[in-house]
CSV table of C-alpha atoms in Angstrom, one decimal:
chain,number,residue,atom,x,y,z
A,1,MET,CA,88.8,-11.5,25.9
A,2,LYS,CA,89.0,-8.0,27.2
A,3,VAL,CA,88.2,-5.0,25.0
A,4,GLN,CA,89.4,-1.6,25.9
A,5,ALA,CA,86.6,1.1,25.9
A,6,LYS,CA,86.9,4.8,26.2
A,7,VAL,CA,84.3,6.5,28.4
A,8,PHE,CA,83.8,10.1,29.4
A,9,LEU,CA,82.6,10.7,33.0
A,10,SER,CA,81.6,13.8,34.8
A,11,GLY,CA,84.0,15.2,37.3
A,12,ASP,CA,81.8,14.2,40.2
A,13,LEU,CA,81.3,10.7,38.9
A,14,ALA,CA,85.1,10.3,38.2
A,15,ARG,CA,85.9,11.4,41.8
A,16,ALA,CA,83.3,9.0,43.2
A,17,LEU,CA,84.8,6.1,41.1
A,18,ASP,CA,88.3,7.0,42.3
A,19,GLU,CA,87.2,7.1,45.9
A,20,ARG,CA,85.3,3.8,45.7
A,21,ALA,CA,88.2,2.1,44.0
A,22,ARG,CA,90.6,3.4,46.7
A,23,ARG,CA,88.2,2.5,49.6
A,24,THR,CA,87.4,-1.0,48.4
A,25,ARG,CA,90.9,-1.7,47.0
A,26,ARG,CA,89.4,-2.7,43.6
A,27,SER,CA,90.3,-1.5,40.2
A,28,LYS,CA,88.2,1.1,38.5
A,29,SER,CA,87.8,-1.3,35.6
A,30,GLU,CA,86.4,-4.0,37.9
A,31,ILE,CA,83.9,-1.5,39.5
A,32,THR,CA,82.9,-0.1,36.1
A,33,GLN,CA,82.4,-3.7,34.6
A,34,ALA,CA,80.3,-4.7,37.6
A,35,ALA,CA,78.1,-1.6,37.3
A,36,LEU,CA,77.6,-2.0,33.6
A,37,ALA,CA,76.8,-5.7,34.0
A,38,ALA,CA,74.2,-4.8,36.6
A,39,PHE,CA,72.8,-2.1,34.4
A,40,LEU,CA,72.6,-4.2,31.3
A,41,SER,CA,71.3,-7.3,33.1
A,42,PRO,CA,67.8,-8.3,32.0
A,43,ASP,CA,66.8,-9.1,35.6
A,44,SER,CA,68.3,-5.9,37.1
A,45,GLY,CA,64.8,-4.5,37.4
A,46,GLU,CA,63.7,-7.6,39.3
A,47,ALA,CA,66.7,-7.4,41.6
A,48,ALA,CA,65.9,-3.7,42.4
A,49,GLU,CA,62.2,-4.6,43.0
A,50,ALA,CA,63.2,-7.5,45.3
A,51,ALA,CA,65.5,-5.1,47.3
A,52,LEU,CA,62.6,-2.6,47.5
A,53,VAL,CA,60.2,-5.3,48.7
A,54,ARG,CA,62.7,-6.3,51.4
A,55,ARG,CA,63.0,-2.7,52.5
A,56,LEU,CA,59.2,-2.2,52.6
A,57,ASP,CA,58.8,-5.4,54.6
A,58,ARG,CA,61.4,-4.2,57.1
A,59,ILE,CA,59.6,-0.8,57.4
A,60,ASN,CA,56.2,-2.6,57.7
A,61,ARG,CA,57.6,-4.7,60.6
A,62,GLU,CA,58.9,-1.6,62.3
A,63,LEU,CA,55.6,0.1,61.9
A,64,GLU,CA,53.8,-2.9,63.4
A,65,ARG,CA,56.2,-2.9,66.3
A,66,LEU,CA,55.6,0.8,66.9
A,67,ASP,CA,51.9,0.3,66.7
A,68,ARG,CA,52.1,-2.4,69.3
A,69,ASP,CA,54.3,-0.2,71.6
A,70,VAL,CA,51.9,2.7,71.3
A,71,THR,CA,48.9,0.4,72.1
A,72,ILE,CA,50.7,-0.9,75.2
A,73,SER,CA,51.5,2.6,76.3
A,74,ASN,CA,48.0,3.9,75.8
A,75,GLU,CA,46.5,0.9,77.6
A,76,ALA,CA,48.9,1.3,80.5
A,77,LEU,CA,48.2,5.0,80.8
A,78,ALA,CA,44.4,4.3,80.7
A,79,LEU,CA,44.6,1.7,83.4
A,80,LEU,CA,46.7,4.1,85.6
A,81,ILE,CA,44.2,6.9,85.1
A,82,LYS,CA,41.3,4.7,85.8
A,83,ALA,CA,42.9,3.4,89.0
A,84,TRP,CA,43.9,6.9,90.1
A,85,LEU,CA,40.5,8.3,89.5
A,86,THR,CA,38.8,5.4,91.4
A,87,ALA,CA,41.1,5.6,94.4
A,88,THR,CA,41.5,9.4,94.8
A,89,PRO,CA,39.2,10.9,97.4
A,90,THR,CA,37.8,14.4,97.3
A,91,LEU,CA,39.7,16.9,99.4
A,92,SER,CA,38.7,20.0,101.4
A,93,GLU,CA,40.0,23.4,100.2
A,94,THR,CA,42.9,23.5,102.7
A,95,ASP,CA,43.9,19.9,102.1
A,96,GLN,CA,43.8,20.5,98.4
A,97,ARG,CA,46.3,23.4,98.6
A,98,ALA,CA,48.7,21.2,100.6
A,99,GLN,CA,48.2,18.3,98.1
A,100,ASN,CA,48.9,20.7,95.2
A,101,ALA,CA,52.3,21.6,96.8
A,102,LYS,CA,53.0,18.0,97.4
A,103,GLY,CA,52.0,17.2,93.9
A,104,GLN,CA,54.4,19.7,92.5
A,105,GLN,CA,57.2,18.0,94.4
A,106,ARG,CA,56.2,14.6,93.2
A,107,TYR,CA,56.0,15.8,89.6
A,108,ALA,CA,59.5,17.2,89.8
A,109,GLY,CA,60.6,13.8,91.2
A,110,PHE,CA,58.8,12.1,88.4
A,111,LEU,CA,60.5,14.2,85.8
A,112,ASP,CA,63.9,13.4,87.3
A,113,ALA,CA,63.1,9.7,87.4
A,114,LEU,CA,61.9,9.8,83.8
A,115,ALA,CA,65.1,11.6,82.6
A,116,ARG,CA,67.3,9.0,84.4
A,117,ARG,CA,65.3,6.1,82.9
A,118,LEU,CA,65.4,7.6,79.4
A,119,SER,CA,69.1,8.3,79.6
A,120,SER,CA,69.8,4.7,80.9
A,121,GLY,CA,68.2,3.2,77.8
A,122,ARG,CA,66.0,0.8,79.8
A,123,LEU,CA,62.5,0.6,78.5
A,124,LEU,CA,59.4,-0.4,80.5
A,125,ARG,CA,58.1,-2.2,77.4
A,126,ASN,CA,61.0,-4.6,77.6
A,127,GLU,CA,60.6,-5.1,81.3
A,128,VAL,CA,56.8,-5.8,80.9
A,129,LEU,CA,57.5,-8.4,78.2
A,130,GLU,CA,60.3,-10.0,80.2
A,131,GLU,CA,58.1,-10.2,83.3
A,132,ARG,CA,55.2,-11.6,81.2
A,133,GLY,CA,57.6,-14.2,79.8
A,134,ALA,CA,58.9,-15.2,83.2
A,135,LYS,CA,55.3,-15.6,84.5
A,136,ALA,CA,54.5,-17.8,81.5
A,137,GLU,CA,57.4,-20.1,82.3
A,138,VAL,CA,56.4,-20.6,85.9
């Protein structure tokens, strides 16, 4: 049995209800009934808590992935710096000026390559993991 109820809504809430009914092609009564049932349900708090826990779990997984990616980046950079410092000889004053000019050109090329790579969406992290997986399969 259905009982008619009269409710007063704020203008904003009434417009939101109208919009939702139009967008979902459901009646305002159906939407209002579902909202009231959810609000009055004794386990609505548990459902909200479960939704919050799911969101927090997802955020935690994202943070763990970011932590892993930053660790990989830091280790790769540290290895590169160590190798560079180990292999780079000391230069005389004239050779150093020439190398500085060459270094500026290389740096400009590096920035161009970095910009192209970032705009392509390809990530070194994915390539490293793919190569690592391919080596493990062999």
